[in-house]
JSON list of C-alpha atoms in Angstrom, two decimals:
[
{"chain": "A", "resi": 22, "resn": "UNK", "atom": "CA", "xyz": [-18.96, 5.49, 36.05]},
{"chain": "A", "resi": 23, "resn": "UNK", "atom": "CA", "xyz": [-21.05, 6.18, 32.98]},
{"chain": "A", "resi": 24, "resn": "UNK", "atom": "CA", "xyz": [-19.51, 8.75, 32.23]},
{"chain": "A", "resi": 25, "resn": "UNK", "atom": "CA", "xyz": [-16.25, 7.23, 32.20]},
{"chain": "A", "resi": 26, "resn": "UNK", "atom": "CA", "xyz": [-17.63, 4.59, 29.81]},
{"chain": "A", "resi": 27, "resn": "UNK", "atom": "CA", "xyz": [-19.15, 6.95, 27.46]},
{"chain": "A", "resi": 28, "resn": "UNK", "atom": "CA", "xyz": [-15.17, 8.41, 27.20]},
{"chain": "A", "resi": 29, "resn": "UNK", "atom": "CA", "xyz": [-13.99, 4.93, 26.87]},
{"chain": "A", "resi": 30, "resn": "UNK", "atom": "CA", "xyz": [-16.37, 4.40, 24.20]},
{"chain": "A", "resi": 31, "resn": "UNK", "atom": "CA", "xyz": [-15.68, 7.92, 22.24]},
{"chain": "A", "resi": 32, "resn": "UNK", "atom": "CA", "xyz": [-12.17, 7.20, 22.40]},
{"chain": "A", "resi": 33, "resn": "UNK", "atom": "CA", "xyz": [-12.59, 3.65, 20.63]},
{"chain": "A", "resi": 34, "resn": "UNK", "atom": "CA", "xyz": [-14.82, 5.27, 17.86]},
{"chain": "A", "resi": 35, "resn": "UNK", "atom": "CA", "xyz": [-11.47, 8.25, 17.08]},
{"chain": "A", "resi": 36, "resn": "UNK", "atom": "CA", "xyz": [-9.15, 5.12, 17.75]},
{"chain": "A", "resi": 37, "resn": "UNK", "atom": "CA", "xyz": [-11.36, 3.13, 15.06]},
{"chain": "A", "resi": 38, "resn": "UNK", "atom": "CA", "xyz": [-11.88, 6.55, 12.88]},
{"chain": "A", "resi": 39, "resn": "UNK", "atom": "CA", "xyz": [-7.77, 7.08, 12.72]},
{"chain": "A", "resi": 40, "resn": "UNK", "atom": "CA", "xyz": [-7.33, 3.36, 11.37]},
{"chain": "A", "resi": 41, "resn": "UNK", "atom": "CA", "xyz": [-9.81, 3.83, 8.83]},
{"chain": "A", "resi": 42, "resn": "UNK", "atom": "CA", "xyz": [-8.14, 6.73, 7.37]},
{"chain": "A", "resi": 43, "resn": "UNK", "atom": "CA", "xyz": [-4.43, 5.27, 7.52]},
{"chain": "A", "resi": 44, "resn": "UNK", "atom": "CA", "xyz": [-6.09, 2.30, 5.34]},
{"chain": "A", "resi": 45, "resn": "UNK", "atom": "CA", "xyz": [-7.27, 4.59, 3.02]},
{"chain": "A", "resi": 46, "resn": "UNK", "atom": "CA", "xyz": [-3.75, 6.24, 2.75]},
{"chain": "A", "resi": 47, "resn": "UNK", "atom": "CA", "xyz": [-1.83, 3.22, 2.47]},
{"chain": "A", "resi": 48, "resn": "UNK", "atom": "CA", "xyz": [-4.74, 2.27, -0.25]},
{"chain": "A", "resi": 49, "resn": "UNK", "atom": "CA", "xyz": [-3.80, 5.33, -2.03]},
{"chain": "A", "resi": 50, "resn": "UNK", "atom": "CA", "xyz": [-0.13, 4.82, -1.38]},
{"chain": "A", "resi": 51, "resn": "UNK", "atom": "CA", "xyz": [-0.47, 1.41, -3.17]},
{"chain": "A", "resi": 52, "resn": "UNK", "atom": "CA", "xyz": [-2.97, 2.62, -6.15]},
{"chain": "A", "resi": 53, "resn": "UNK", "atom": "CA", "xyz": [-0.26, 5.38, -6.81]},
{"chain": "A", "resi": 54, "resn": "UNK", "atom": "CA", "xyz": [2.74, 3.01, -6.93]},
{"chain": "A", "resi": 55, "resn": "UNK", "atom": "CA", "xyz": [1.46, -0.01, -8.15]},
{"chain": "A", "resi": 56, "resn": "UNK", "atom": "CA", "xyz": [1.92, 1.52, -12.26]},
{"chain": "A", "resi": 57, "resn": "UNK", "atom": "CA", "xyz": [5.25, 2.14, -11.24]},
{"chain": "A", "resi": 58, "resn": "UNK", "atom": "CA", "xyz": [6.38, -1.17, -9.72]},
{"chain": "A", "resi": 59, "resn": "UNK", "atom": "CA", "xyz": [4.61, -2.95, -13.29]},
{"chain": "A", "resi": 60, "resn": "UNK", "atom": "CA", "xyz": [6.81, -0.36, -15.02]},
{"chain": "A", "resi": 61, "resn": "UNK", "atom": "CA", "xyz": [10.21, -1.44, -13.06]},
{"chain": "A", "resi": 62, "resn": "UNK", "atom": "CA", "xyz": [9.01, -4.88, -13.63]},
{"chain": "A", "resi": 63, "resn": "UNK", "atom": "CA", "xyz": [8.54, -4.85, -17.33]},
{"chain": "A", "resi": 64, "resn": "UNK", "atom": "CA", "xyz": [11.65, -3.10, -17.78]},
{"chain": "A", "resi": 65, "resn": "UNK", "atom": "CA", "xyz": [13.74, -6.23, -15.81]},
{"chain": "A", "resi": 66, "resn": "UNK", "atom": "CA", "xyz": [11.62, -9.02, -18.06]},
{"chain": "A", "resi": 67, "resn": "UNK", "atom": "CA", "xyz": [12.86, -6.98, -21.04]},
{"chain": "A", "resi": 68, "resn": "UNK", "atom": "CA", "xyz": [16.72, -6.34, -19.68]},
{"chain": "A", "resi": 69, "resn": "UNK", "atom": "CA", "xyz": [16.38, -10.48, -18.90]},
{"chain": "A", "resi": 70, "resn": "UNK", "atom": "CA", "xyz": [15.08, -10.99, -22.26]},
{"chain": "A", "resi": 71, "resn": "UNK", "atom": "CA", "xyz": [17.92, -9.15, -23.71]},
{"chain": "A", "resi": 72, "resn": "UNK", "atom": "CA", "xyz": [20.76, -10.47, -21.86]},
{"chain": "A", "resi": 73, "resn": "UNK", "atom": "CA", "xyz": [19.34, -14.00, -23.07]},
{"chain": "A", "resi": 74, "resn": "UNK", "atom": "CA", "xyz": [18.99, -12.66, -26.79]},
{"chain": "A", "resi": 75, "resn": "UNK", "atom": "CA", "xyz": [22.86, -11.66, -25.85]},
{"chain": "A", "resi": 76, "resn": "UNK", "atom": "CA", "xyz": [23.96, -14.72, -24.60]},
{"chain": "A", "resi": 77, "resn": "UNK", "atom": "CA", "xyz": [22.30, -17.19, -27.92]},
{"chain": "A", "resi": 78, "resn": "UNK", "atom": "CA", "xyz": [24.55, -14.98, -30.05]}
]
């Protein structure tokens, strides 16, 4: 029985230890792509900015 509680308890801590790492990854996931998604975002305000500019004319 205490055995089986001590394996029940090991296998939380890897379950616990696994999540931890796939929130770092997805952390790193987002650090890496957030530059790019304010890149593709500052290039629409200018394209919207434009076709405005277009449209006064």
């Amino acid at each position: 029985m205490l055995l089986l509680l001590q394996l029940l308890l090991l296998l939380l801590l890897l379950l616990l230890l696994l999540l931890l790492m796939l929130l770092r990854l997805l952390l790193l996931l987002l650090l890496l792509l957030l530059p790019v998604l304010l890149l593709l975002l500052l290039l629409l305000l200018l394209l919207l900015l434009l076709l405005q500019l277009l449209l006064l004319l």
